[in-house]
PDB file of C-alpha atoms in Angstrom:
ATOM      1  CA  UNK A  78       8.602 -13.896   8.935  1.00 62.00           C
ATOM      2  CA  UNK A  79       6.178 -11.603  10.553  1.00 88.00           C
ATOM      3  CA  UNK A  80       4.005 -10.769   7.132  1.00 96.00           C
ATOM      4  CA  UNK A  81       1.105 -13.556   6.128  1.00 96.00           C
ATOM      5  CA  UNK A  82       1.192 -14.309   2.341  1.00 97.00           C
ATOM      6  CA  UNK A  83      -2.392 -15.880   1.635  1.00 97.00           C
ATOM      7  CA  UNK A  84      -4.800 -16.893  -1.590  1.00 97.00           C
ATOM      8  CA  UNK A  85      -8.288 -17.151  -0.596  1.00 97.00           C
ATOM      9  CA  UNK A  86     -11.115 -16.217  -2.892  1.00 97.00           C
ATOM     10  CA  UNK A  87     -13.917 -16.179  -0.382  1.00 97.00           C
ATOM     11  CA  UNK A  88     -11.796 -13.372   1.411  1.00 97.00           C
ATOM     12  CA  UNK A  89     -11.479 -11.710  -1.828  1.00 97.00           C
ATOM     13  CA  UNK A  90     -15.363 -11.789  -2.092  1.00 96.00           C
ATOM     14  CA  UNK A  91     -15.926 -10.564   0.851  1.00 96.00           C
ATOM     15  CA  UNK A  92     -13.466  -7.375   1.103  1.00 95.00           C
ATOM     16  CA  UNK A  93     -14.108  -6.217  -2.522  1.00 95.00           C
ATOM     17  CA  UNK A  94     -17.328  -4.027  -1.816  1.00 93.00           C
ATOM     18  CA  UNK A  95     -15.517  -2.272   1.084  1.00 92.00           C
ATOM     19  CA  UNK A  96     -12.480  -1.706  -1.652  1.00 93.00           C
ATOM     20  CA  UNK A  97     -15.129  -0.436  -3.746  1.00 92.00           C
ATOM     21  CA  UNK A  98     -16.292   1.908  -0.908  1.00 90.00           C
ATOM     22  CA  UNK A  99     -12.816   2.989   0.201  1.00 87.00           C
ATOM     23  CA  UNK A 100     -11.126   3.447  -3.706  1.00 88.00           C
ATOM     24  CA  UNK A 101     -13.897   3.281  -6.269  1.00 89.00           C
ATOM     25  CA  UNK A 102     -14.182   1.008  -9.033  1.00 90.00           C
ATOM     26  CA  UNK A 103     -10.101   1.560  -9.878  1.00 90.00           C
ATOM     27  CA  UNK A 104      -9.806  -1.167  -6.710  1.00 92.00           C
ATOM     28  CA  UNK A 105     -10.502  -3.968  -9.860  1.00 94.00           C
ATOM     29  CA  UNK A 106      -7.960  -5.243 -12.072  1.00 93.00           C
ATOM     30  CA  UNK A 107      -9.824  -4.359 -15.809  1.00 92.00           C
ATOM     31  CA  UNK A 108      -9.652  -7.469 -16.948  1.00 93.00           C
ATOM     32  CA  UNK A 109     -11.888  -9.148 -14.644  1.00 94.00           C
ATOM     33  CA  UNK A 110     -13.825  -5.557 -13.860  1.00 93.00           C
ATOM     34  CA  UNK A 111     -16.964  -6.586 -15.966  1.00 93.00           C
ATOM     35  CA  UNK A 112     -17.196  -9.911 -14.731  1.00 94.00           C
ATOM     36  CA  UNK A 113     -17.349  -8.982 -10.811  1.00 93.00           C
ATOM     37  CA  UNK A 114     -18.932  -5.358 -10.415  1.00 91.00           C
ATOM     38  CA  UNK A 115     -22.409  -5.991 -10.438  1.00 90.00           C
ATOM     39  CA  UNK A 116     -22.537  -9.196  -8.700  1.00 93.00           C
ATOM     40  CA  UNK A 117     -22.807  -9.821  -5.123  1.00 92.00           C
ATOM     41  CA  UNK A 118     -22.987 -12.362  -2.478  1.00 94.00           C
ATOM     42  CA  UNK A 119     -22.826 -16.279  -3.400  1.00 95.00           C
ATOM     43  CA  UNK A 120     -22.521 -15.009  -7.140  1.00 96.00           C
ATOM     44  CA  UNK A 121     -19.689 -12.847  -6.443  1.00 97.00           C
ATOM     45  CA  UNK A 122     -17.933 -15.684  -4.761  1.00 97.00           C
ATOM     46  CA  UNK A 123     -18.650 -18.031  -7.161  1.00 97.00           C
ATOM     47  CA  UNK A 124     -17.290 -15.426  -9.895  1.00 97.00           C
ATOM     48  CA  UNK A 125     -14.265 -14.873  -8.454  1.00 97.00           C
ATOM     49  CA  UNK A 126     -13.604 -18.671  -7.117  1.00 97.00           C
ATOM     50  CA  UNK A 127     -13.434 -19.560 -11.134  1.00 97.00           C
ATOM     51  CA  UNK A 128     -11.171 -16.623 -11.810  1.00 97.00           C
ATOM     52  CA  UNK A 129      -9.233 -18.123  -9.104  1.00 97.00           C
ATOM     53  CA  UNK A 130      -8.828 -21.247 -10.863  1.00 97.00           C
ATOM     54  CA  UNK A 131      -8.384 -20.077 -14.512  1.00 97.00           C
ATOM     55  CA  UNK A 132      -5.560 -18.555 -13.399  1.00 95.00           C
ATOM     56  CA  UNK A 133      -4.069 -20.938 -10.356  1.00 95.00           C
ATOM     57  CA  UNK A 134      -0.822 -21.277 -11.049  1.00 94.00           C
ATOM     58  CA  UNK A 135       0.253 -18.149 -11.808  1.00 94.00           C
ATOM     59  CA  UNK A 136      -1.469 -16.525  -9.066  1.00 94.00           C
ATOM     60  CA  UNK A 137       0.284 -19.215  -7.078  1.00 95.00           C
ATOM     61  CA  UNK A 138       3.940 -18.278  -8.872  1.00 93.00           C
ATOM     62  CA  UNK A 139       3.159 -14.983  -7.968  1.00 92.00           C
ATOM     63  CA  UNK A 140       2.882 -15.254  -3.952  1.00 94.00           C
ATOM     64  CA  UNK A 141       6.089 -17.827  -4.170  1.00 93.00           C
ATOM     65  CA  UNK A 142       8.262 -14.814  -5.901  1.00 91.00           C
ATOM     66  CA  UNK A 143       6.754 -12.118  -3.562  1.00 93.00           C
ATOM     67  CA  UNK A 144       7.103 -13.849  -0.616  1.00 94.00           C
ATOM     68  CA  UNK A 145      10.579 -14.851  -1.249  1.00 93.00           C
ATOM     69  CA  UNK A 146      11.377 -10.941  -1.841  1.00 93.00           C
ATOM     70  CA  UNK A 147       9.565  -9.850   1.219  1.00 95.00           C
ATOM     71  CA  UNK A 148      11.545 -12.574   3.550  1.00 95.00           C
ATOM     72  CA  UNK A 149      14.850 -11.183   2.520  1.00 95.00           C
ATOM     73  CA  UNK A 150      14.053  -7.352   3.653  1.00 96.00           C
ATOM     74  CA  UNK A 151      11.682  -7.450   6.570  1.00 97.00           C
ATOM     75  CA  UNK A 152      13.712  -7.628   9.057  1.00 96.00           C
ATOM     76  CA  UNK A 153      15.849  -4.830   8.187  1.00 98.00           C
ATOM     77  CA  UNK A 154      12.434  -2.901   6.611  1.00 98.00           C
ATOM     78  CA  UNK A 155      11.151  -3.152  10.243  1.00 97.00           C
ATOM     79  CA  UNK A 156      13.965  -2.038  12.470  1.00 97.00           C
ATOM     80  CA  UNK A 157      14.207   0.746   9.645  1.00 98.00           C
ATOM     81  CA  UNK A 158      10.688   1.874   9.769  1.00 98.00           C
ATOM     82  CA  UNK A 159      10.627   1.604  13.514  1.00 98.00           C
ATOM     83  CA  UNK A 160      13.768   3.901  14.006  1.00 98.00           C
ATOM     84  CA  UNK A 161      12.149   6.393  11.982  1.00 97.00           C
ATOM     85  CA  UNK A 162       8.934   6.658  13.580  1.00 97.00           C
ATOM     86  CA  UNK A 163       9.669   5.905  17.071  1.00 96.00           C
ATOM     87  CA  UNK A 164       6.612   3.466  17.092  1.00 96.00           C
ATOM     88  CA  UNK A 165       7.000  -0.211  17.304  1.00 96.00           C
ATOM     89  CA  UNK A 166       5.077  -1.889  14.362  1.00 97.00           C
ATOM     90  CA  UNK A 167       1.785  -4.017  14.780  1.00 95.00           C
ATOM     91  CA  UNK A 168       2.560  -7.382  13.403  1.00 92.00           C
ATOM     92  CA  UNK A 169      -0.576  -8.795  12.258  1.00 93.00           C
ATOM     93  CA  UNK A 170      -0.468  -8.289   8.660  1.00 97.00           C
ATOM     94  CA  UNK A 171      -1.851 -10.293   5.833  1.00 97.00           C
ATOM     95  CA  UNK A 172      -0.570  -9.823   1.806  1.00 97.00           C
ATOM     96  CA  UNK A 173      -3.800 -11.418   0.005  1.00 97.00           C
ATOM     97  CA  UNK A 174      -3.140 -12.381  -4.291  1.00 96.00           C
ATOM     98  CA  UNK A 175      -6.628 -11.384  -5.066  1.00 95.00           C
ATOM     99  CA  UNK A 176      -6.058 -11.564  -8.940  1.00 94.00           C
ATOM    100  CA  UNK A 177      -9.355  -9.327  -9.407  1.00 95.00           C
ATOM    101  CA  UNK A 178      -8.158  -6.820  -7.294  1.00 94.00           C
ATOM    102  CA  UNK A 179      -5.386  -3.954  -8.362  1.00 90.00           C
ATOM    103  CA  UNK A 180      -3.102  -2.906  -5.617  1.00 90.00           C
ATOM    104  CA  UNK A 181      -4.535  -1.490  -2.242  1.00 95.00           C
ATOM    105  CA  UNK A 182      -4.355  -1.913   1.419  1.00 96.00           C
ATOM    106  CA  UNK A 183      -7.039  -1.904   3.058  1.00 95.00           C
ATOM    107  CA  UNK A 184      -6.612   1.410   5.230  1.00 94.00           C
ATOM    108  CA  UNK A 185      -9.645   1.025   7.836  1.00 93.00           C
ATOM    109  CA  UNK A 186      -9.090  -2.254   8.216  1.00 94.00           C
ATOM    110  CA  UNK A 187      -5.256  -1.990   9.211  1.00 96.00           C
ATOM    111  CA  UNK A 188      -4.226  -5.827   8.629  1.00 97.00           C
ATOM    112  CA  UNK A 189      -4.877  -6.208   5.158  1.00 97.00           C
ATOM    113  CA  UNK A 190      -3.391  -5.484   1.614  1.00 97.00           C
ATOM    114  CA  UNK A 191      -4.403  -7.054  -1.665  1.00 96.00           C
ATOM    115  CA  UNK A 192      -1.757  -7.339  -4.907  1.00 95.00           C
ATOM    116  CA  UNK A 193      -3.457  -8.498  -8.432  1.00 91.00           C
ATOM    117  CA  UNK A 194      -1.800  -9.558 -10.991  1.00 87.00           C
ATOM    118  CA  UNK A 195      -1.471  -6.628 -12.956  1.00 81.00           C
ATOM    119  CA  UNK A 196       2.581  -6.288 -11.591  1.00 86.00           C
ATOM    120  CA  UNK A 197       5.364  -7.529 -13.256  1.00 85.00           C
ATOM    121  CA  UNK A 198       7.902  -8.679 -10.926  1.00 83.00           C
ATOM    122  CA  UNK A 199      10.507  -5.872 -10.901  1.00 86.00           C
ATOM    123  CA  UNK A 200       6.807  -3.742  -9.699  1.00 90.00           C
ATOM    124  CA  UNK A 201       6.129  -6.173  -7.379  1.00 91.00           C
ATOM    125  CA  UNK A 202       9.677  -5.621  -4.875  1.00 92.00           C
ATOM    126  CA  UNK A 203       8.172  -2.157  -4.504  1.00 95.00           C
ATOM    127  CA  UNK A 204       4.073  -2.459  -4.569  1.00 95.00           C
ATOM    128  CA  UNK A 205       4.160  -4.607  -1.547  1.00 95.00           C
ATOM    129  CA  UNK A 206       6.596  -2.563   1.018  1.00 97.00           C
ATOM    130  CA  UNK A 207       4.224   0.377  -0.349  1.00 97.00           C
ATOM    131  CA  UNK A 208       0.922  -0.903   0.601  1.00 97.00           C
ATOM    132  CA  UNK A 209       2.352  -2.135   3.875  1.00 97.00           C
ATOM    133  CA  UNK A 210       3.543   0.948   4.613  1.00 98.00           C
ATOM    134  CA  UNK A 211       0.182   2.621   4.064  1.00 97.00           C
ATOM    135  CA  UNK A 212      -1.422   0.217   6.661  1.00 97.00           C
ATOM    136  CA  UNK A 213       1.814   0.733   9.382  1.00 98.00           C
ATOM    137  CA  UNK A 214       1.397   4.262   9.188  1.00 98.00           C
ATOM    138  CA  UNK A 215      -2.508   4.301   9.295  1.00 97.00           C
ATOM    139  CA  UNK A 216      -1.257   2.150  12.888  1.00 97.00           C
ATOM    140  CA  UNK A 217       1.169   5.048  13.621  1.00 96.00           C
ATOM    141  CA  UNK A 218      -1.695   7.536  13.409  1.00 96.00           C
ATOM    142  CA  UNK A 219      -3.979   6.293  15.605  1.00 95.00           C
ATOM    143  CA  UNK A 220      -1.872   5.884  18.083  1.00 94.00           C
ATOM    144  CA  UNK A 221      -0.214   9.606  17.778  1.00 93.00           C
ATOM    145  CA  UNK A 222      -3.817  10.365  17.231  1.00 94.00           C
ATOM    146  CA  UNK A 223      -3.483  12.602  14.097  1.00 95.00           C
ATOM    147  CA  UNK A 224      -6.031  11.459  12.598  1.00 94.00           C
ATOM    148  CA  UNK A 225      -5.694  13.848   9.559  1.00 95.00           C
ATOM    149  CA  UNK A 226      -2.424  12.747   8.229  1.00 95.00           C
ATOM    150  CA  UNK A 227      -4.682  10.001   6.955  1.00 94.00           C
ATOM    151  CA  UNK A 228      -5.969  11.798   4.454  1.00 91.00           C
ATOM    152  CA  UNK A 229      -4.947  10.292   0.757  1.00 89.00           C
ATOM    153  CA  UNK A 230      -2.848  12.931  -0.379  1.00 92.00           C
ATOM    154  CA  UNK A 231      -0.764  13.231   2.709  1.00 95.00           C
ATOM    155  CA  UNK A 232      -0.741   9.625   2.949  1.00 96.00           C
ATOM    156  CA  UNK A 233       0.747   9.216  -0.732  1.00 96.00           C
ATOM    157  CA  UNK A 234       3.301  11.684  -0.365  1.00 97.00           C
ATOM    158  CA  UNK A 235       4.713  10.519   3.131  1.00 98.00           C
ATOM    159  CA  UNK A 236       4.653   6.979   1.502  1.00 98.00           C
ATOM    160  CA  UNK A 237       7.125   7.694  -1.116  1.00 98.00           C
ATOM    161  CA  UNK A 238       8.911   9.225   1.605  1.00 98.00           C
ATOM    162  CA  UNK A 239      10.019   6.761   3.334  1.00 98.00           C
ATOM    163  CA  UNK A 240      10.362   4.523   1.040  1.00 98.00           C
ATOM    164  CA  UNK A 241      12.537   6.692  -1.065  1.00 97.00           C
ATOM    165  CA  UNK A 242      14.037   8.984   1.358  1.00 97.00           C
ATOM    166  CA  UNK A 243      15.295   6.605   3.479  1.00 97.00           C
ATOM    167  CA  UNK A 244      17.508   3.686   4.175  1.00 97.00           C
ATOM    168  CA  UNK A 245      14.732   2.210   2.957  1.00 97.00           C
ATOM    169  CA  UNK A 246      15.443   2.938  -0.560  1.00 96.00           C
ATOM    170  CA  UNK A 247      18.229   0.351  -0.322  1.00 96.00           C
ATOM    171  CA  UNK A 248      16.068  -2.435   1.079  1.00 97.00           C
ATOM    172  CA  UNK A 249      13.946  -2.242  -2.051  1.00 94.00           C
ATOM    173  CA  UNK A 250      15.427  -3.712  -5.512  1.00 88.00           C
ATOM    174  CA  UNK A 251      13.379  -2.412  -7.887  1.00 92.00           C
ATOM    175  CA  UNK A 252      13.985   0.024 -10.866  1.00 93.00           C
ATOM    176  CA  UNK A 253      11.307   2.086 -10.049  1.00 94.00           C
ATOM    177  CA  UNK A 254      12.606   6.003  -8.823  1.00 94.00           C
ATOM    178  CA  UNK A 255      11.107   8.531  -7.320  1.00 96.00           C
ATOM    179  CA  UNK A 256      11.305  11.478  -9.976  1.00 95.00           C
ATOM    180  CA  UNK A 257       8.983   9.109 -12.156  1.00 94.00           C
ATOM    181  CA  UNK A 258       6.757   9.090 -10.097  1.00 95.00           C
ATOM    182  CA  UNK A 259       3.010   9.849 -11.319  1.00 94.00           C
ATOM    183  CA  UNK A 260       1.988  11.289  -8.391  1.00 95.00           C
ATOM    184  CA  UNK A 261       5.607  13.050  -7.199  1.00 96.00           C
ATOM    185  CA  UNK A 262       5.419  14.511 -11.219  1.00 95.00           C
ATOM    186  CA  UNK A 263       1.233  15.662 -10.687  1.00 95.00           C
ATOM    187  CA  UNK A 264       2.082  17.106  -7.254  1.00 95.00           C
ATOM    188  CA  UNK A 265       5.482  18.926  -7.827  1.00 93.00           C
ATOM    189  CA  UNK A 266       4.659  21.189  -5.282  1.00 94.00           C
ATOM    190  CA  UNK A 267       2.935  19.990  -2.865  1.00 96.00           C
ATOM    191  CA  UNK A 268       6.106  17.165  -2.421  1.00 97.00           C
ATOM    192  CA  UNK A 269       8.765  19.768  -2.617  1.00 97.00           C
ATOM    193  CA  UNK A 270       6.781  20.917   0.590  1.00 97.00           C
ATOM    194  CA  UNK A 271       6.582  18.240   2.086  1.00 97.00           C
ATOM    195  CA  UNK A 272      10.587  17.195   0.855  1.00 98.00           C
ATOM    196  CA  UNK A 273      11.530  20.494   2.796  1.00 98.00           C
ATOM    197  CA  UNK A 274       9.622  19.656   6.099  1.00 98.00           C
ATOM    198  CA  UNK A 275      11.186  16.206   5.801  1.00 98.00           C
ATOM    199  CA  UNK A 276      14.423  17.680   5.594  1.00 96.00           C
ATOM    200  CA  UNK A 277      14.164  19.570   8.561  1.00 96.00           C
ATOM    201  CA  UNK A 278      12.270  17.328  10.977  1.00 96.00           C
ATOM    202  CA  UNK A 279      12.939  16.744  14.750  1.00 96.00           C
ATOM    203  CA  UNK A 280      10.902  13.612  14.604  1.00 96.00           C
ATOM    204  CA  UNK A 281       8.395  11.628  12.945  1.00 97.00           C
ATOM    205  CA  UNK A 282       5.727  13.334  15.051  1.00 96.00           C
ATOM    206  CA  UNK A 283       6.855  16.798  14.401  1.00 96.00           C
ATOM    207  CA  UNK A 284       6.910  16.060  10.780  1.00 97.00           C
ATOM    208  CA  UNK A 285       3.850  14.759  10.544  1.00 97.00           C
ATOM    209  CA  UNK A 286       2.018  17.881  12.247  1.00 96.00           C
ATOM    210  CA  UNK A 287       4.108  20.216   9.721  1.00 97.00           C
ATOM    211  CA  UNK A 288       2.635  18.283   6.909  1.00 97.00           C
ATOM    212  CA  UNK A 289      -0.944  19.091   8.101  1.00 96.00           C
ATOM    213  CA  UNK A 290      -0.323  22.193   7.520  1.00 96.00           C
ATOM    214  CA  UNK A 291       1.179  21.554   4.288  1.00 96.00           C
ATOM    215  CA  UNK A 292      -1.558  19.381   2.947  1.00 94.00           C
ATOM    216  CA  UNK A 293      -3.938  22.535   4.125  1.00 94.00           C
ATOM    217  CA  UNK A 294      -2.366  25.322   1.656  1.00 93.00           C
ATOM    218  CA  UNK A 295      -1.750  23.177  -0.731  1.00 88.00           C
ATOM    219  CA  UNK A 296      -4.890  23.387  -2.953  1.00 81.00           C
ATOM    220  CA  UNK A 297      -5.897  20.991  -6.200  1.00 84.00           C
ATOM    221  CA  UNK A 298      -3.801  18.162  -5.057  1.00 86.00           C
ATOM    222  CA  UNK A 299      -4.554  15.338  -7.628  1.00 82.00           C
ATOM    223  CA  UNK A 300      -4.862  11.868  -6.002  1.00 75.00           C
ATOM    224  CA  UNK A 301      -3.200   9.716  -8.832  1.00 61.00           C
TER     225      UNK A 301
END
């Protein structure tokens, strides 16, 4: 298995004001939100090292059940997403259980996501192919050097894309669908666009420079 699946606090502490740069305070998982945002260095660590242990095992339970998930589809979720995009993947990822942080990957960084423990575990089978998508397309980017895909909205839609729209779809066992959505419902337009273009692509490439020029018209786009 290509994918790490870690639990370290002290790289929790040290990515979370960067999260908090990149997504804004909805990076935290509420519960612990009070107890981390204003604190910083040795406290922070120390903060989030006892949230760590309050809540070991579970957070432990939690990487077991993910990883097991992961193991059984990445094979297949790789050959899939590299047939699509005509880019080989970059296999140095990490999945950190950061139980103060909500679901993100960690976009500028490329090698990172974090998963909380705000997922149940039907959420889960589909949280953690989504973030990693968001950081092997962020790699696809750069290296077709359109940098403007990137933005979030664009980088949302194409998301639930491929994971939806694909052979993909069948990789993931989860009873989450696309119509439901929150942001496929908030942005009917803008991925009925985008549904079109993906309909009618040459290429990943192609597609991607179409959806520019979606993303461009499409005005009051609401990043849910």
């Amino acid at each position: 298995m290509k994918t790490k699946f870690l639990i370290d606090p002290k790289v929790e502490a040290e990515n979370i004001p960067k999260l908090l740069k990149l997504a804004g305070r909805r990076v935290l998982f509420p519960p612990f939100a009070k107890r981390i945002i204003n604190k910083k260095g040795k406290k922070l660590y120390k903060e989030i090292y006892e949230i760590h242990e309050e809540n070991k095992k579970e957070i432990k339970k939690l990487k077991i059940t993910s990883k097991s998930s992961w193991k059984k589809i990445e094979k297949d979720y790789t050959n899939e997403m590299e047939k699509l995009t005509g880019h080989k993947l970059i296999q140095n990822k990490s999945c950190y259980f950061a139980p103060t942080i909500n679901g993100i990957a960690d976009i500028k960084g490329r090698k990172n996501v974090f998963v909380g423990m705000g997922f149940n575990k039907d959420t889960l089978k589909y949280i953690i192919p989504h973030e990693l998508t968001h950081l092997h397309y962020t790699d696809i980017l750069y290296k077709a050097k359109l940098y403007e895909a990137g933005k979030s909205p664009l980088m949302e839609g194409v998301n639930h894309l491929i994971l939806f729209k694909t052979p993909i779809k069948n990789l993931i066992k989860s009873n989450i669908e696309y119509p439901c959505l929150n942001f496929v419902q908030q942005n009917h337009n803008f991925m009925k666009d985008l549904e079109k273009a993906w309909e009618k692509r040459k290429d990943f490439t192609s597609f991607l420079k179409e959806a520019i020029k979606i993303q461009r018209k499409n005005k009051n786009i609401k990043h849910c």
